[in-house]
Tab-separated table of C-alpha atoms in Angstrom:
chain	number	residue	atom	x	y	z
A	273	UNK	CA	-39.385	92.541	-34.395
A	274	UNK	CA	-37.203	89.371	-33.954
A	275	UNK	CA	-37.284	89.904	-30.108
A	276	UNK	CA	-40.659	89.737	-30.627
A	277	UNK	CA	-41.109	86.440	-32.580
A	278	UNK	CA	-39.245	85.007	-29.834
A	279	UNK	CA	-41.303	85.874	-27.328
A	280	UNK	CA	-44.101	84.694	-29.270
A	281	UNK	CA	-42.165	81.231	-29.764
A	282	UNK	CA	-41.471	81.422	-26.371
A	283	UNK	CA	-45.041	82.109	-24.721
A	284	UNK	CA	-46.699	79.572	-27.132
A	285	UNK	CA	-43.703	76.448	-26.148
A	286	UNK	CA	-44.881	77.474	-21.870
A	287	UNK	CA	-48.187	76.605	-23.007
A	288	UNK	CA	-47.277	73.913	-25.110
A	289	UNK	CA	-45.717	72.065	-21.372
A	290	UNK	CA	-48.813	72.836	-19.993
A	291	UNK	CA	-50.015	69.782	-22.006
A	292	UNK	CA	-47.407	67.495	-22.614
A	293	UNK	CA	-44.912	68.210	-18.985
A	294	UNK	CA	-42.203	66.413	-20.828
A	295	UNK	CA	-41.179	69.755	-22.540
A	296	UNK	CA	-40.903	71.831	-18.783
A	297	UNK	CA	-36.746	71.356	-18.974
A	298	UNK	CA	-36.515	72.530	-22.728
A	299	UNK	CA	-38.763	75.922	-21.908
A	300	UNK	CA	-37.153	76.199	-18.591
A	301	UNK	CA	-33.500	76.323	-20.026
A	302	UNK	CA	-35.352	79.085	-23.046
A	303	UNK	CA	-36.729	81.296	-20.131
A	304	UNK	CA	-33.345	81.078	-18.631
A	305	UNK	CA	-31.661	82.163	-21.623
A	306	UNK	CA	-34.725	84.890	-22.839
A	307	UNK	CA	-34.007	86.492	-19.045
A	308	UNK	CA	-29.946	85.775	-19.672
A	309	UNK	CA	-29.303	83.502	-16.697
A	310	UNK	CA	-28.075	79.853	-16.700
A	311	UNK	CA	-30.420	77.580	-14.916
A	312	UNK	CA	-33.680	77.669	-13.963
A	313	UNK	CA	-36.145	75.935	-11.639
A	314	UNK	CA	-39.942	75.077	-10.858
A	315	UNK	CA	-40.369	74.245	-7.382
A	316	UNK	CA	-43.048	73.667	-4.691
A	317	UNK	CA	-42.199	74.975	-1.257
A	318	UNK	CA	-43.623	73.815	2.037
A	319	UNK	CA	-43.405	76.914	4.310
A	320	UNK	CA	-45.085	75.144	7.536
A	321	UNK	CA	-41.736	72.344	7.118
A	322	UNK	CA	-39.578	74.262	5.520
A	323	UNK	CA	-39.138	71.979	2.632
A	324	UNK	CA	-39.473	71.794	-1.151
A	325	UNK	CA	-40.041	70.076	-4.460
A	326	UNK	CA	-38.458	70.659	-7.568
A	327	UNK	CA	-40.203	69.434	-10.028
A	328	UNK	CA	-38.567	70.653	-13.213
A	329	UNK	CA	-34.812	72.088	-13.588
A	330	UNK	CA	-32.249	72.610	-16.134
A	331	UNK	CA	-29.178	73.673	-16.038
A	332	UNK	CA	-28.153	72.127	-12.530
A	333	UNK	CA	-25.913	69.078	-11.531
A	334	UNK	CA	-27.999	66.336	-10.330
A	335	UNK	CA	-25.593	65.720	-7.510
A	336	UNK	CA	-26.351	69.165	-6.054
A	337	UNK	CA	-30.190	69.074	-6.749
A	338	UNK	CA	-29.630	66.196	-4.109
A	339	UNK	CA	-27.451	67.653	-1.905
A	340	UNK	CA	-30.093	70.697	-1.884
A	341	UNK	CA	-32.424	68.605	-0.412
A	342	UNK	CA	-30.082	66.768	1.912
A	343	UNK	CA	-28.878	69.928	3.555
A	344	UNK	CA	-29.003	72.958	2.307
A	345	UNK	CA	-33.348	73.871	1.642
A	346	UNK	CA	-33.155	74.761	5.383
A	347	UNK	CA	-30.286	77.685	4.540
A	348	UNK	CA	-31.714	78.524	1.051
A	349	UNK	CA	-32.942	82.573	1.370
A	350	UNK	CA	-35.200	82.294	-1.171
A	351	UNK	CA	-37.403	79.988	1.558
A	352	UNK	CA	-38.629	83.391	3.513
A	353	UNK	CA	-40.257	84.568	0.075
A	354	UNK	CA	-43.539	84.050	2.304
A	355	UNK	CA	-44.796	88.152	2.053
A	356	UNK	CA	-43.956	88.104	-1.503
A	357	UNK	CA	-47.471	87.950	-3.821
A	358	UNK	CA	-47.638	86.541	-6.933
A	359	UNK	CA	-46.291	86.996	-10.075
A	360	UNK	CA	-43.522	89.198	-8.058
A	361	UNK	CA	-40.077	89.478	-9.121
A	362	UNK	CA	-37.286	89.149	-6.253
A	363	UNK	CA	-33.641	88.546	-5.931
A	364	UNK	CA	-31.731	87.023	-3.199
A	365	UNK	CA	-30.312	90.059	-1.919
A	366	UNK	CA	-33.909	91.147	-1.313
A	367	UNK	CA	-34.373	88.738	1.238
A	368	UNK	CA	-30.362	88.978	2.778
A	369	UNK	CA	-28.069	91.691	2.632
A	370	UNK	CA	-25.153	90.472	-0.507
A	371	UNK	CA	-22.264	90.873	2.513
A	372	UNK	CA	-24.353	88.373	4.675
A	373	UNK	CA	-25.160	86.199	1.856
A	374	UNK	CA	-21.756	85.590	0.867
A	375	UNK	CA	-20.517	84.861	4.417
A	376	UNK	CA	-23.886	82.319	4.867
A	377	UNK	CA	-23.014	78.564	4.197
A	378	UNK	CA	-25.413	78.430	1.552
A	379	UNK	CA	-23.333	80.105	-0.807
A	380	UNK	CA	-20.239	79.170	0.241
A	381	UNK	CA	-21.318	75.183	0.189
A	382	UNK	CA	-23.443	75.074	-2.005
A	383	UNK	CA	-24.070	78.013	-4.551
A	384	UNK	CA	-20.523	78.922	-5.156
A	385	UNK	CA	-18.551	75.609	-5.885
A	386	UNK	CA	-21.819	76.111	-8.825
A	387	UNK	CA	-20.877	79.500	-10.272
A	388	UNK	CA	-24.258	80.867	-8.712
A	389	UNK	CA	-24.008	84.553	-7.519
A	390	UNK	CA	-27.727	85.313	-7.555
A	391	UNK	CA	-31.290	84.253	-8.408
A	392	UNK	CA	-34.576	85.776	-9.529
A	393	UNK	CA	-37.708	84.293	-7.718
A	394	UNK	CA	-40.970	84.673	-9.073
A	395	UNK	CA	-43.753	83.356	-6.679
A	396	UNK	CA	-46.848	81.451	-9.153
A	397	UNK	CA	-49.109	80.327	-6.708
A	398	UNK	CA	-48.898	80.464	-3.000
A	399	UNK	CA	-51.860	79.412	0.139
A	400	UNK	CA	-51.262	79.993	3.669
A	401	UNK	CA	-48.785	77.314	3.881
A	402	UNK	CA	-46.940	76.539	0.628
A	403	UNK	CA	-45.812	78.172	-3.250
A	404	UNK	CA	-45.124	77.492	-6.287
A	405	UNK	CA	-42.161	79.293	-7.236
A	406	UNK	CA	-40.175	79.988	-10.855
A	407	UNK	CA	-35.904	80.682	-9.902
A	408	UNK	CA	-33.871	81.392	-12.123
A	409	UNK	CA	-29.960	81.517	-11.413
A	410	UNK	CA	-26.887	83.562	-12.784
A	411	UNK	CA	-23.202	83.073	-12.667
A	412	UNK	CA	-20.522	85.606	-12.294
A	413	UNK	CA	-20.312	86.343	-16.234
A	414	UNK	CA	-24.358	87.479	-16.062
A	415	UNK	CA	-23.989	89.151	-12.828
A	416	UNK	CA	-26.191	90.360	-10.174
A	417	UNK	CA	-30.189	90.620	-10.978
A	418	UNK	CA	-31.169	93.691	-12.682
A	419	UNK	CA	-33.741	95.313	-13.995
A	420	UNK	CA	-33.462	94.283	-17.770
A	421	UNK	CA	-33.597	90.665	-15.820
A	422	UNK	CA	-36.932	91.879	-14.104
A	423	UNK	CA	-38.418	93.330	-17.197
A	424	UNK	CA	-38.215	90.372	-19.738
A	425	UNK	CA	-38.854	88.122	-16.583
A	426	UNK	CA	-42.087	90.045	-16.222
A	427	UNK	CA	-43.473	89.220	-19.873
A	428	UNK	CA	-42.754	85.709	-19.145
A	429	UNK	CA	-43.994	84.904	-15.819
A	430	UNK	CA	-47.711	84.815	-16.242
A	431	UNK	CA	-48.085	82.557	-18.733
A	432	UNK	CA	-45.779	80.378	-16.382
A	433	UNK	CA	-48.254	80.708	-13.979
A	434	UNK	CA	-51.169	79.955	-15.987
A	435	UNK	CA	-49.475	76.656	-17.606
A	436	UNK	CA	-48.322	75.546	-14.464
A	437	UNK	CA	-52.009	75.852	-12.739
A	438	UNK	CA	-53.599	74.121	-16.094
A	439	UNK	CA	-51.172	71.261	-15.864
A	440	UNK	CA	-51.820	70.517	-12.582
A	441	UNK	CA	-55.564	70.214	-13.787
A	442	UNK	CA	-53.768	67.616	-16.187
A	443	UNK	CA	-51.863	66.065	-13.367
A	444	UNK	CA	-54.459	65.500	-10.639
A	445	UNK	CA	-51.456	64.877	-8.162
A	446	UNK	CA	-50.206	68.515	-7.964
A	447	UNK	CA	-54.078	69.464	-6.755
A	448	UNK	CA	-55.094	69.967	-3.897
A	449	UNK	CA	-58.494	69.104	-2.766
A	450	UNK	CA	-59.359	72.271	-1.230
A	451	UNK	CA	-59.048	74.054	-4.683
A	452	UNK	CA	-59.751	70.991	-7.540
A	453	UNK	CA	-63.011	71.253	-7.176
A	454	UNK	CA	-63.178	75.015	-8.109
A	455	UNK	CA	-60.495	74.644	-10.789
A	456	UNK	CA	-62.556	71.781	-12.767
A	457	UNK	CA	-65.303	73.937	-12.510
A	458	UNK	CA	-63.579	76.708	-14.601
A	459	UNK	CA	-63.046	73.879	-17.550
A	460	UNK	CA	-65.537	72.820	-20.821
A	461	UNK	CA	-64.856	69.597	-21.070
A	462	UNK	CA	-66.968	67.435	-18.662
A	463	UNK	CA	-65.275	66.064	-15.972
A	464	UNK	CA	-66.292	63.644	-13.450
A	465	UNK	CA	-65.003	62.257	-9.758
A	466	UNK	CA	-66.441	58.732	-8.994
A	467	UNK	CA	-65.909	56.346	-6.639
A	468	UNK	CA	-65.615	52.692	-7.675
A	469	UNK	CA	-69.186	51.912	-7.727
A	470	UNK	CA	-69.611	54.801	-10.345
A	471	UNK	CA	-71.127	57.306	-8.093
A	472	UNK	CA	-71.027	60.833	-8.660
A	473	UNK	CA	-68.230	62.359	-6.103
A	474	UNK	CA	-67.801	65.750	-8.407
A	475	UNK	CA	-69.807	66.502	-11.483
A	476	UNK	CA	-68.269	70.352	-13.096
A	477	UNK	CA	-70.116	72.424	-15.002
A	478	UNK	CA	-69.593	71.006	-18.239
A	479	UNK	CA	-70.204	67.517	-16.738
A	480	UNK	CA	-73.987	68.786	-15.273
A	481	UNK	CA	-74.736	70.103	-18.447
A	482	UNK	CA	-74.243	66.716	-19.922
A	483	UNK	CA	-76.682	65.360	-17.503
A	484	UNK	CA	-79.117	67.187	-17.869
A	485	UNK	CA	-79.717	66.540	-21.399
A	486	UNK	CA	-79.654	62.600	-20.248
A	487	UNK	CA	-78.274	61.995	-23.828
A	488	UNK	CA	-75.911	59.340	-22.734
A	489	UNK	CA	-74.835	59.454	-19.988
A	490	UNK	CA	-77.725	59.926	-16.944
A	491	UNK	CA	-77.710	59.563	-13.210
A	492	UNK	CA	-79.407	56.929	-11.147
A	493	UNK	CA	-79.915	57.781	-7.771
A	494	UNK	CA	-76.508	59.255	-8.053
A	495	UNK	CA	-74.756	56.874	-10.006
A	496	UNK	CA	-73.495	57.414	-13.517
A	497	UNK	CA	-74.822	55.495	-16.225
A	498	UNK	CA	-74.263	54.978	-19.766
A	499	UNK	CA	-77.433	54.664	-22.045
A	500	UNK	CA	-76.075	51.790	-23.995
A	501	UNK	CA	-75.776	49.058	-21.743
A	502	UNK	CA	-72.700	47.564	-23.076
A	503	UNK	CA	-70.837	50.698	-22.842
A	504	UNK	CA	-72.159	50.788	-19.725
A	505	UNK	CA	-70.944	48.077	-18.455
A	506	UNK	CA	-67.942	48.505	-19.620
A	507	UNK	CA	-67.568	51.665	-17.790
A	508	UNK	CA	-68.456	50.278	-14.370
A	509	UNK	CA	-65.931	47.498	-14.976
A	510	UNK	CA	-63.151	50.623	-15.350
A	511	UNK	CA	-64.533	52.469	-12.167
A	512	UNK	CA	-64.221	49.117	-9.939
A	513	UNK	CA	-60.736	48.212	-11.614
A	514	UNK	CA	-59.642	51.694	-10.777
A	515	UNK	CA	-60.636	51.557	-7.330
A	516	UNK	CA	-58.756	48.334	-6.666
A	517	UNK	CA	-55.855	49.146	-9.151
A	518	UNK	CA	-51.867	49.731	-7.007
A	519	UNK	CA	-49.216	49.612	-9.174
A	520	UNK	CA	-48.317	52.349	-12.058
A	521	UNK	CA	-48.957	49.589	-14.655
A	522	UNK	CA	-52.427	49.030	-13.651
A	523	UNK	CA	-53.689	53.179	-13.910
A	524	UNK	CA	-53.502	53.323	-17.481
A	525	UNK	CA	-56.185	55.494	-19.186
A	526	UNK	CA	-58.776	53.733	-20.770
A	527	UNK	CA	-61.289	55.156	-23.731
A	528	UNK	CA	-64.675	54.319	-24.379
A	529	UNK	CA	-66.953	55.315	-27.324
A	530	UNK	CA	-70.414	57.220	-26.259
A	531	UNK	CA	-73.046	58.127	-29.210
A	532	UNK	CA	-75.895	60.770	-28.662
A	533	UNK	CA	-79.333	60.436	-29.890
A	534	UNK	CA	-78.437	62.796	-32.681
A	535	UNK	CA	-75.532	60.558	-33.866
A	536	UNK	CA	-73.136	62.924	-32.432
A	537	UNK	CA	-69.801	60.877	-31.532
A	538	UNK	CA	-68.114	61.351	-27.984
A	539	UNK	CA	-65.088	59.797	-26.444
A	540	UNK	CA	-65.009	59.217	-22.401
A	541	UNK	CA	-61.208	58.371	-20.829
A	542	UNK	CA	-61.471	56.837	-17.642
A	543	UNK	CA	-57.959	58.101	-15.529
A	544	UNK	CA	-57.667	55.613	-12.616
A	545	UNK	CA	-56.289	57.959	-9.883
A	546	UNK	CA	-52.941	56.876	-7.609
A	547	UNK	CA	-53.146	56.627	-3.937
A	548	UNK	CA	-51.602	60.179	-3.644
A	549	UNK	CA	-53.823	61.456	-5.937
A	550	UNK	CA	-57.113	60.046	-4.352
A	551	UNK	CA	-56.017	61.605	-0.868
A	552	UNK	CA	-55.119	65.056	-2.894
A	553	UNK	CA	-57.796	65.375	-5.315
A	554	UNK	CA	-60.985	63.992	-3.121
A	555	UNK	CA	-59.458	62.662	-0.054
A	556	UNK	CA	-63.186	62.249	2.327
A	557	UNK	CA	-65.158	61.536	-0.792
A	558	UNK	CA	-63.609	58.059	-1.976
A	559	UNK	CA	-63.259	58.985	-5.520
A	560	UNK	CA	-61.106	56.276	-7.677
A	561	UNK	CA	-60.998	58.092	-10.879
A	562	UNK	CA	-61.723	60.902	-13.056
A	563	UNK	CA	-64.046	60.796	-16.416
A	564	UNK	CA	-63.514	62.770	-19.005
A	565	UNK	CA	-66.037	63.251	-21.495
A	566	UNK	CA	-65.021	65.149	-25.245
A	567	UNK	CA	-66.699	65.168	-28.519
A	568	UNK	CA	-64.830	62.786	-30.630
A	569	UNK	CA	-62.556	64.255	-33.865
A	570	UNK	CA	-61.466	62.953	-36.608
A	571	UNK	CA	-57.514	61.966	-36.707
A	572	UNK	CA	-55.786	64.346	-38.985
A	573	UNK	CA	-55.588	63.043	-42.057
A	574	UNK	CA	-53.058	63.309	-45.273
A	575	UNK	CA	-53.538	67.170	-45.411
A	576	UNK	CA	-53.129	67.722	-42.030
A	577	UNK	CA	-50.285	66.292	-42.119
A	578	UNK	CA	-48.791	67.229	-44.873
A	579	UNK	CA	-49.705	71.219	-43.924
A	580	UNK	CA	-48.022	69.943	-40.301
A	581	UNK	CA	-44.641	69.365	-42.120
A	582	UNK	CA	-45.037	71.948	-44.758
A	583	UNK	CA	-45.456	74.543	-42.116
A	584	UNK	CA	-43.224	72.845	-39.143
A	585	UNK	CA	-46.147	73.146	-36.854
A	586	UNK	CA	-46.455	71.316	-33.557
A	587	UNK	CA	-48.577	69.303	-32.301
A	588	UNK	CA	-50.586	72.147	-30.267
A	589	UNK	CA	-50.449	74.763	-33.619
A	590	UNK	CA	-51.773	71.730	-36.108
A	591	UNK	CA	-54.892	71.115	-33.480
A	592	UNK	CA	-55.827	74.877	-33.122
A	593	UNK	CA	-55.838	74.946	-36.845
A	594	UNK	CA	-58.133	72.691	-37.467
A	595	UNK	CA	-60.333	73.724	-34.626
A	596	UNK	CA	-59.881	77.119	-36.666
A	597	UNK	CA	-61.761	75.204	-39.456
A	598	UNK	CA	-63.939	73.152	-38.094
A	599	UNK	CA	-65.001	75.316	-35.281
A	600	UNK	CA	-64.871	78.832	-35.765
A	601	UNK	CA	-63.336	82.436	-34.067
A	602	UNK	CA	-60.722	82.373	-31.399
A	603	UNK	CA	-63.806	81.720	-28.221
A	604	UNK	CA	-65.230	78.925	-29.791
A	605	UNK	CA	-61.998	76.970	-30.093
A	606	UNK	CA	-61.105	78.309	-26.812
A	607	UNK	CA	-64.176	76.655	-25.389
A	608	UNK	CA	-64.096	73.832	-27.813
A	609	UNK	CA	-60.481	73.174	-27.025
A	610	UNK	CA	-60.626	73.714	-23.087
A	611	UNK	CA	-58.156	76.412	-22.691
A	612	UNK	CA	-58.038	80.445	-22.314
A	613	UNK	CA	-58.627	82.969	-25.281
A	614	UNK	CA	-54.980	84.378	-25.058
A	615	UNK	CA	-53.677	80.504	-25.375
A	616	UNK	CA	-55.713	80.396	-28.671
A	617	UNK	CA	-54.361	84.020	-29.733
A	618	UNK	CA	-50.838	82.665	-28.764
A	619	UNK	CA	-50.920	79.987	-30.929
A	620	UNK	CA	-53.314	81.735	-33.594
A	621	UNK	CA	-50.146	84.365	-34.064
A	622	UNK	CA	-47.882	81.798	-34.211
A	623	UNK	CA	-49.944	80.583	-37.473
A	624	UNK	CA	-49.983	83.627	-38.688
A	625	UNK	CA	-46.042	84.183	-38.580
A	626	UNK	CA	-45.716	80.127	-39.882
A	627	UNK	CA	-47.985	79.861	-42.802
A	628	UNK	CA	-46.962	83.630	-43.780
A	629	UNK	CA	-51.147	84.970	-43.682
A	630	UNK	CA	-52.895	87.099	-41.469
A	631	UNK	CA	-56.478	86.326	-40.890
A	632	UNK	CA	-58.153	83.870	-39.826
A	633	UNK	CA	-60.115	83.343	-43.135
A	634	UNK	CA	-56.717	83.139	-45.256
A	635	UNK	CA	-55.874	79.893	-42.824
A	636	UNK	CA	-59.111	78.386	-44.176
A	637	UNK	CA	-58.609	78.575	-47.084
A	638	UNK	CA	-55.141	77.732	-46.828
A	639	UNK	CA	-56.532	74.396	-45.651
A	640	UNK	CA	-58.881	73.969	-47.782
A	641	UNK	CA	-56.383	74.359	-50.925
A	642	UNK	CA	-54.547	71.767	-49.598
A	643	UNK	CA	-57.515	69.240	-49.006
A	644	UNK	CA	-59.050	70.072	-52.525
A	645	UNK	CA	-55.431	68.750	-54.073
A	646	UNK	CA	-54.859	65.523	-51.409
A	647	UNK	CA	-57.478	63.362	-50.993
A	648	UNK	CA	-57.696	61.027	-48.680
């Protein structure tokens, strides 16, 4: 049962990254130690150059991160992990004999002077020319990969997979524009590509449903427009400064309030894309910047906060609560909140084993208790 609420913890912390990437070396140093190796990395491989990216490790010297890239991807087994599919579970010695391995420079050079005497790979994503991969390395003291390795690796890697493809939906420069389209698609909140004179280069689902109410925001012969005119102008003044915008100062996010007919509140953030991410996300279409649209929440107030510290719930668990509330059974806040069902159920058990209750209903009133004492 303690296994268990760690694998719980665990699962809900991968998701957790998903949203804010700063946390990727914390959870990538607890999947190393849930699967009993030492270090553990995220990286993107190019399998047309033969190159890669790591974009999150722990665990690793810095100096031979570098010296990876300086010399040693080229000799690096784990590069022919091209037939593998994904979510599989390899070792090194799957792709080279353990005799050959030892005698190859790459382990003399580079792995051994590091303790390394075998990796797990896990391919995440892959396309017909590069992967996403999750390694995961183990000295002499853990030995050789096993099948215990394989096993708890198994529980983990999916949700890996899944956080890694929603933050890239977060960070528009891991997409690709072949497949962003089709991935924004799959998301409630509206989203919009526009170009700098505010014309419509990618509208998703969500966003076309938006539009077709004409609430407030509209098209005009293909251009976005705001139904209050100084909003409106306001948010053709962030499309142009986003198309012209070059340094990492200038592509800050900017917010903008947006009321419906009904007196429903909304909040669009206007996300001035990079150069990279212009050529990645809609290279032919000229887009400068995405839109996205969400009904606006209150901040959580004394309560909240108070139930926040009271409970030691993060960031994540504190919002699904109150979308518990406020919203209703595990779909809605799914939908409401933009992410899958089993993220909600992560978190929701995580609630459960927090606050000490187990139903959904007891976690209302739970909050409610605490907002009849504290009022704001």
């Amino acid at each position: 049962m303690e296994e268990y609420r760690g694998l719980t913890q665990l699962i809900g912390d991968i998701y957790d990254a998903a949203i804010d990437s700063s946390r990727w070396s914390d959870v990538l140093k607890s999947i190393a130690e849930f699967a009993r190796g030492q270090a553990a990395i995220l990286i993107k491989k190019d399998l047309a150059k033969k190159s890669g990216i790591v974009h999150y490790e722990t665990g690793i010297d810095p100096h031979f991160v570098q010296l990876y890239f300086d010399n040693y991807w080229r000799l690096d087994p784990i590069m022919e992990s091209y037939d593998w599919q994904v979510d599989q579970i390899a070792s090194i010695s799957e792709f080279l004999p353990r005799d050959r391995y030892r005698a190859a420079p790459f382990y003399r050079e580079w792995a051994k002077p590091q303790g390394w005497i075998d990796a797990a790979n896990a391919v995440l994503e892959k396309s017909a020319t590069s992967s996403a991969n999750l390694i995961i390395l183990r000295n002499e003291a853990s030995g050789m990969v096993d099948e215990y390795m394989r096993r708890r690796l198994a529980l983990i890697v999916p949700h890996v997979r899944r956080a890694v493809r929603t933050g890239k939906l977060i960070d528009l420069s891991q997409a690709e524009a072949a497949t962003f389209a089709d991935m924004l698609d799959g998301l409630s909140p509206a989203i919009f590509l526009v170009d700098a004179t505010g014309q419509i280069v990618h509208a998703n689902a969500a966003s076309k449903a938006v539009l077709e109410r004409g609430d407030f925001l509209r098209t005009v012969h293909g251009r976005l427009t705001a139904s209050d005119s100084q909003i409106d102008e306001s948010l053709h003044q962030a499309f142009a400064f986003a198309g012209t915008a070059e340094d990492e100062s200038s592509r800050k996010c900017r917010a903008l309030p947006l009321k419906s007919r009904s007196g429903e509140r909304y909040v669009a953030h206007v996300l001035p894309l990079t150069p990279g991410e212009k050529r990645k996300a809609a290279a032919a279409s000229g887009a400068v910047a995405a839109l996205f649209v969400r009904k606006a929440e209150l901040e959580a107030g004394t309560p909240s906060e108070v139930i926040r510290k009271t409970y030691k719930l993060t960031p994540t668990e504190l919002r699904v609560l109150q979308a518990i509330v406020n919203v209703g059974g595990v779909r809605q806040v799914a939908g409401n909140l933009g992410v899958a069902d089993t993220t909600v159920k992560t978190h929701l058990g995580r609630l459960f084993e927090k606050t000490g209750v187990s139903r959904q209903a007891d976690l209302v009133k739970l909050v409610a208790g605490y907002s009849s004492v504290l009022v704001d």
